[in-house]
Short mmCIF file of C-alpha atoms in Angstrom, two decimals:
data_model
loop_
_atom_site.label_atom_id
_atom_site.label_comp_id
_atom_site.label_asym_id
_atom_site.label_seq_id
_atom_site.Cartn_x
_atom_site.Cartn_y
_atom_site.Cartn_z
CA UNK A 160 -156.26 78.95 164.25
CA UNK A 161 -157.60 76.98 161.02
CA UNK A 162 -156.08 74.16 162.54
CA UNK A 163 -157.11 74.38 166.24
CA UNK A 164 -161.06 74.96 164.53
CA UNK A 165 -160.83 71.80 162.33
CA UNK A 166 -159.45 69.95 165.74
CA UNK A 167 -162.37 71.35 167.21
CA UNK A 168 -164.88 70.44 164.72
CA UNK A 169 -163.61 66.74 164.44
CA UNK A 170 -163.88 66.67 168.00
CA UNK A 171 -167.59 67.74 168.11
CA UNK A 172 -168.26 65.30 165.60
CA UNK A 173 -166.88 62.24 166.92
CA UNK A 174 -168.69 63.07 170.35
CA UNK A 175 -171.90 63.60 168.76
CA UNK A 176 -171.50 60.07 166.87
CA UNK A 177 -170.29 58.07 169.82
CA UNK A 178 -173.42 59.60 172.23
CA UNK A 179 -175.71 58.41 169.23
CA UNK A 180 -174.19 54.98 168.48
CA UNK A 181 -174.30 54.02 172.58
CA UNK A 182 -177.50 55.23 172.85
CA UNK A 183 -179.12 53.76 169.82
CA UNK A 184 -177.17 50.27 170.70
CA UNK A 185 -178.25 50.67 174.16
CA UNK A 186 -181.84 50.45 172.99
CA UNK A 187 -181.49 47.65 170.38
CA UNK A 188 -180.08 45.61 173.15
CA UNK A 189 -182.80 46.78 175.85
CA UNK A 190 -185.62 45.78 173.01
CA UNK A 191 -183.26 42.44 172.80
CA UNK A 192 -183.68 41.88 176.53
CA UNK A 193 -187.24 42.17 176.73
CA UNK A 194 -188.34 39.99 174.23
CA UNK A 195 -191.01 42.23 173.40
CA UNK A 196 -189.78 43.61 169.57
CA UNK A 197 -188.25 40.35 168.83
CA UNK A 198 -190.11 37.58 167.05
CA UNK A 199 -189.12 34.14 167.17
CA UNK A 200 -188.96 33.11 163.44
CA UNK A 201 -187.80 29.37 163.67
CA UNK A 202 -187.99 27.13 160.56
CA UNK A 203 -188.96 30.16 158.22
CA UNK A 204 -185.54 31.34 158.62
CA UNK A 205 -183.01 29.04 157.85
CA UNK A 206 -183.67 26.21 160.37
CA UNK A 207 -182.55 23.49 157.71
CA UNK A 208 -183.34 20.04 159.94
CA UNK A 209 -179.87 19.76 160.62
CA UNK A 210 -180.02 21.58 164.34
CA UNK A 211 -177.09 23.70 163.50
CA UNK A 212 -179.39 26.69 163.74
CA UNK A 213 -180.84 26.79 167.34
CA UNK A 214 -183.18 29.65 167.22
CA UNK A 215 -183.32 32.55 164.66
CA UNK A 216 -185.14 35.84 166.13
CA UNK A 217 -186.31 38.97 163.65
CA UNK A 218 -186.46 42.70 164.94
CA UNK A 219 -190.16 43.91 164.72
CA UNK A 220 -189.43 47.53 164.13
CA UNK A 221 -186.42 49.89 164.77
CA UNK A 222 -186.45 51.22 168.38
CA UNK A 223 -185.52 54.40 169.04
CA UNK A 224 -183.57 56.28 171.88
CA UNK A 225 -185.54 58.92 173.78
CA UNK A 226 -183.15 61.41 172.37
CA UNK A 227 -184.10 60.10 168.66
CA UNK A 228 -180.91 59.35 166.35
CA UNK A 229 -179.61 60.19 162.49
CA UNK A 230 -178.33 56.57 162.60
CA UNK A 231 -181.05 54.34 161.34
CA UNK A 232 -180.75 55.19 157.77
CA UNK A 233 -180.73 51.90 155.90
CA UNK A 234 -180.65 50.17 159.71
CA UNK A 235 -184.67 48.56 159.16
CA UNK A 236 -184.45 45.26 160.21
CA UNK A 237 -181.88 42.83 162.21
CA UNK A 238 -182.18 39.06 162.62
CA UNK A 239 -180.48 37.55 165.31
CA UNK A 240 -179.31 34.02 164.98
CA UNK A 241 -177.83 31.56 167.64
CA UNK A 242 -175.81 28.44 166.52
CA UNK A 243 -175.67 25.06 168.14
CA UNK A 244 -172.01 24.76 168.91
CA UNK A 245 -172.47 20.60 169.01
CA UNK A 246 -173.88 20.84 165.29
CA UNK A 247 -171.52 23.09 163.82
CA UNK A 248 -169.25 21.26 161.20
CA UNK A 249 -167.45 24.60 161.57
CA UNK A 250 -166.52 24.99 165.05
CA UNK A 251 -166.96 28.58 164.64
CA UNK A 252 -166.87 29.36 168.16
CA UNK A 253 -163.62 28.55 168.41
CA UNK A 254 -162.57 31.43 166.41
CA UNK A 255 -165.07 34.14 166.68
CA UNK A 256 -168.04 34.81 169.46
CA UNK A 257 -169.94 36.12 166.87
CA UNK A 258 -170.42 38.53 163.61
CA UNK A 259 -172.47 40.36 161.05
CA UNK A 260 -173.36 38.73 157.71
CA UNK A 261 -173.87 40.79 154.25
CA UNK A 262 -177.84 40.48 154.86
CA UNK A 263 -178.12 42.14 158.19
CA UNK A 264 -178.21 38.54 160.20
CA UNK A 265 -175.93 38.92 163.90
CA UNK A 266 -174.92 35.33 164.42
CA UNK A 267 -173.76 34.53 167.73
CA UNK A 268 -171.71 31.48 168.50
CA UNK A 269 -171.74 29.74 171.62
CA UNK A 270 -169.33 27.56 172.73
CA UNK A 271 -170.47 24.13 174.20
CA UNK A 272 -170.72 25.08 178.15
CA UNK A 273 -172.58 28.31 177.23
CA UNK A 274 -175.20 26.98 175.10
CA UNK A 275 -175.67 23.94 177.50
CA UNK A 276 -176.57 27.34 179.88
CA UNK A 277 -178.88 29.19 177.11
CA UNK A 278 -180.64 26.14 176.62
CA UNK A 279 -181.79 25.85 180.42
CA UNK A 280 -182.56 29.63 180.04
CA UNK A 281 -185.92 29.57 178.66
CA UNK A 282 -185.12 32.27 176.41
CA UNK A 283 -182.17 32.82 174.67
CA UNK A 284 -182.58 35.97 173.38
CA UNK A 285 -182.52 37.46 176.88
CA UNK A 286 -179.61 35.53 177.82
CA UNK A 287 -177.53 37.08 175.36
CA UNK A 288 -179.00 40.49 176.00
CA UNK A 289 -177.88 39.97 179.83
CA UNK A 290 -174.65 38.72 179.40
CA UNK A 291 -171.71 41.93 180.26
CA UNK A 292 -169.38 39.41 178.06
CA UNK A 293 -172.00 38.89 174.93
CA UNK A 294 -173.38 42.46 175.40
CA UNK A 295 -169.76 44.35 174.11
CA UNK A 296 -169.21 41.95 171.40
CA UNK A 297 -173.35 42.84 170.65
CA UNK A 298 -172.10 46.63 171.07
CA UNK A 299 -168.87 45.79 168.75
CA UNK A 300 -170.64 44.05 166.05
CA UNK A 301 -173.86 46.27 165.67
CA UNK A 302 -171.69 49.26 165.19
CA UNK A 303 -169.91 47.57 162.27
CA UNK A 304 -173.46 46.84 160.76
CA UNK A 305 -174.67 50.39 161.71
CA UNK A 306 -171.67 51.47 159.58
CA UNK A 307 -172.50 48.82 156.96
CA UNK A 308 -176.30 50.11 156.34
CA UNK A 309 -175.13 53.78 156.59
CA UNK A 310 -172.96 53.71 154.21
CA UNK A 311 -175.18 51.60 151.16
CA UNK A 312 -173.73 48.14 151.89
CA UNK A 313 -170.09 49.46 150.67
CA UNK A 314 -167.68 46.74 151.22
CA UNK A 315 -165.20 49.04 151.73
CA UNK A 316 -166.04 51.92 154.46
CA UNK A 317 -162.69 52.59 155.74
CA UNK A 318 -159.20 52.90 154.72
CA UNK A 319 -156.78 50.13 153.83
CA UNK A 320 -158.25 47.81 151.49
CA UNK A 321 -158.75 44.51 151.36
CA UNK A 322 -156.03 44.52 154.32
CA UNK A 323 -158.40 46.56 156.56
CA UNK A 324 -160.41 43.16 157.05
CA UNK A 325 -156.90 40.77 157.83
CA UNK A 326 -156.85 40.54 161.54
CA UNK A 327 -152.74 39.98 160.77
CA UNK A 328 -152.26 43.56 159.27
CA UNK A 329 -151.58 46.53 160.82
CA UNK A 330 -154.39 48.01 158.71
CA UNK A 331 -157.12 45.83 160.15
CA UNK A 332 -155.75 47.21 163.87
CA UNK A 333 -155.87 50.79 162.69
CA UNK A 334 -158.80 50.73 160.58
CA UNK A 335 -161.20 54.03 161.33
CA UNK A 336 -164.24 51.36 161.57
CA UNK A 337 -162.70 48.93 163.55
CA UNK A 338 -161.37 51.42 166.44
CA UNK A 339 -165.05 52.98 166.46
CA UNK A 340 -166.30 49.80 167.21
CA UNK A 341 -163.72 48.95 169.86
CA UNK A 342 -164.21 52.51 171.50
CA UNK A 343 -168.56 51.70 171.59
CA UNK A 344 -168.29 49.24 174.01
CA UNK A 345 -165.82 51.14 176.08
CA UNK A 346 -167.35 54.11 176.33
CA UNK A 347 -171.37 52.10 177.22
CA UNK A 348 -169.68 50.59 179.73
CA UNK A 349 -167.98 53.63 180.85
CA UNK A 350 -170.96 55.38 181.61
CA UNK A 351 -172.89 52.60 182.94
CA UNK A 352 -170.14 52.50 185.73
CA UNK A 353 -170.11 55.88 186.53
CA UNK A 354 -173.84 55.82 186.68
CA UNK A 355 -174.09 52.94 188.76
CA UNK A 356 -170.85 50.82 189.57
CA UNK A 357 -170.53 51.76 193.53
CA UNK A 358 -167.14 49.59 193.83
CA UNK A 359 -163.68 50.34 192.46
CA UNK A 360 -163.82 51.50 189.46
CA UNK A 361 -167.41 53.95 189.40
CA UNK A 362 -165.55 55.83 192.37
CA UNK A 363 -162.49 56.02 190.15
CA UNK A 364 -164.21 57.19 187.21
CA UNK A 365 -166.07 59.96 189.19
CA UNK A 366 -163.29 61.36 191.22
CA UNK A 367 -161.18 61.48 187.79
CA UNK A 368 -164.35 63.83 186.71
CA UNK A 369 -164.47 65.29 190.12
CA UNK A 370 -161.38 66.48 190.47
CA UNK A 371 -160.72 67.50 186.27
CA UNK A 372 -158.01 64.76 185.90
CA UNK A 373 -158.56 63.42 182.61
CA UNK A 374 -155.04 62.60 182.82
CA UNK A 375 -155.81 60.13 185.22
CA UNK A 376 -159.12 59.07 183.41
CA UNK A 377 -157.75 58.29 180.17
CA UNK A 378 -154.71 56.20 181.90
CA UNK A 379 -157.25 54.26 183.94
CA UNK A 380 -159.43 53.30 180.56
CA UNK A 381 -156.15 52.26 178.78
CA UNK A 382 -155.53 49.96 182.14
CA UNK A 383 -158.89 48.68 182.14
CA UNK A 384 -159.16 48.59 178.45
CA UNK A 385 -155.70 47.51 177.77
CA UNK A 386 -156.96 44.14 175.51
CA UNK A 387 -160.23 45.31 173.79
CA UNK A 388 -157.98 48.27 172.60
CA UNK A 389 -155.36 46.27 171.51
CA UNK A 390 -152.93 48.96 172.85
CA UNK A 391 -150.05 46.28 171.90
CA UNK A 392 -151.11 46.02 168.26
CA UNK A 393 -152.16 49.43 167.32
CA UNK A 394 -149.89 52.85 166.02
CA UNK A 395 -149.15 55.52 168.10
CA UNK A 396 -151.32 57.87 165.74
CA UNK A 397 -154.40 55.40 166.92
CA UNK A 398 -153.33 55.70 170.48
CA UNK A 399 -154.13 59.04 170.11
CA UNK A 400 -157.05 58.87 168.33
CA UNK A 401 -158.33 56.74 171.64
CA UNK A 402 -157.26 60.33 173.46
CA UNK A 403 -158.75 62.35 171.76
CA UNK A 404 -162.60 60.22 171.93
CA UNK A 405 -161.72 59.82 175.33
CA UNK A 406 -161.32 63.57 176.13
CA UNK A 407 -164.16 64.33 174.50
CA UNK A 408 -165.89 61.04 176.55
CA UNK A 409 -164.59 63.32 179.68
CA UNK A 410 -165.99 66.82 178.06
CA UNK A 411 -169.28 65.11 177.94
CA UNK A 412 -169.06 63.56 181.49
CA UNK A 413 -168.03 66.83 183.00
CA UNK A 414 -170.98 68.98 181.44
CA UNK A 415 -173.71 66.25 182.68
CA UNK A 416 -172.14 66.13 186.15
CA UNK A 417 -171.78 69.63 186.40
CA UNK A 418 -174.28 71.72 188.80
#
């Protein structure tokens, strides 16, 4: 009975966080999308002459969900910063799409084609914002610096080490942090298809709830989901940590479904 309560408990928990993270990140990225909370900094920021640093764009003030959120303790400011891909002595695109620096700066990197694209755009903050692609690596990384703030800038906010941050250890694929920010993305998009996704996979999401398969729900993320899970690189205790948030992704679904 202990057992099944602390089960329940850490279930409870997890779906409470999740439902806060998407909907706080949903609103970041809405706020991104309209421009309106964002203020194009330029040359303050960084812009050194060199044209490596296209555009660098500073958060006004925190938005909030409707719902309101625990979450934005430490979380006061974001600066978003896109990198010319042609000035780069670094290439970084061709290793990353883009990260989260030690003083709360998301840079994004571009590769040649898509900047060529953001350029014509007229405003690339909105391009990002509107991009499914950009938007779950936006979703992936802002967790991580949600985590970051939340915790007092600790380097280390997970188990594992230094090897929790090698992407060639098995403790950077099992990390607690880095499977919460995997699972973000999964579960935004999850709902958004439910919600509105009238092709394949919305009506296979809702007759999974429908009919009170989550057997068949949870295979059908791990199809779909199969790569941004990393289902070939992770343990099988992960794989069923993805279960058990997914369950209580289907718990959640059920209740707001329900007559």
């Amino acid at each position: 009975m202990k057992l099944l309560r602390e089960y329940i408990r850490e279930l409870l928990t997890e779906r409470k966080s999740d439902s806060q993270y998407v909907d706080l990140i949903d609103t970041i990225i809405s706020s991104m999308r309209s421009g309106s909370n964002f203020a194009d900094v330029g040359p303050e920021f960084g812009v050194d002459g060199s044209g490596m640093v296209y555009k660098v764009y500073e958060m006004k003030e925190m938005p909030l969900p409707e719902e309101g959120t625990d979450l934005i303790d430490g979380f006061e400011e974001l600066f978003v910063t896109i990198i010319n891909p042609n000035k780069d002595p670094n290439s970084r695109y061709l290793k990353k799409r883009a990260e989260i620096t030690p003083d709360n700066e998301l840079q994004i990197f571009p590769t040649p084609p898509v900047f060529e694209k953001v350029q014509k755009s007229g405003n690339a903050l909105s391009y990002f914002a509107n991009d499914p692609q950009v938007i779950s690596i936006l979703e992936h990384e802002l967790t991580h610096q949600i985590n970051k703030t939340r915790s007092g800038d600790k380097k280390y906010r997970a188990a594992g080490g230094d090897d929790q941050f090698d992407i060639s250890k098995q403790a950077y694929e099992d990390s607690t942090e880095e499977v919460q920010a995997r699972l973000i993305p999964i579960i935004s998009s999850t709902r958004k298809a439910i919600r509105d996704d009238k092709g394949h996979t919305g009506d296979k999401l809702r007759s999974a709830i429908e009919n009170d398969d989550f057997r068949d729900f949870q295979k059908y993320l791990f199809d779909l989901n199969y790569e941004p899970l990393r289902l070939s690189k992770v343990s099988e205790k992960t794989k069923k940590r993805y279960v058990k948030r997914f369950y209580s992704l289907f718990q959640e679904l059920k209740d707001e479904t329900s007559p």
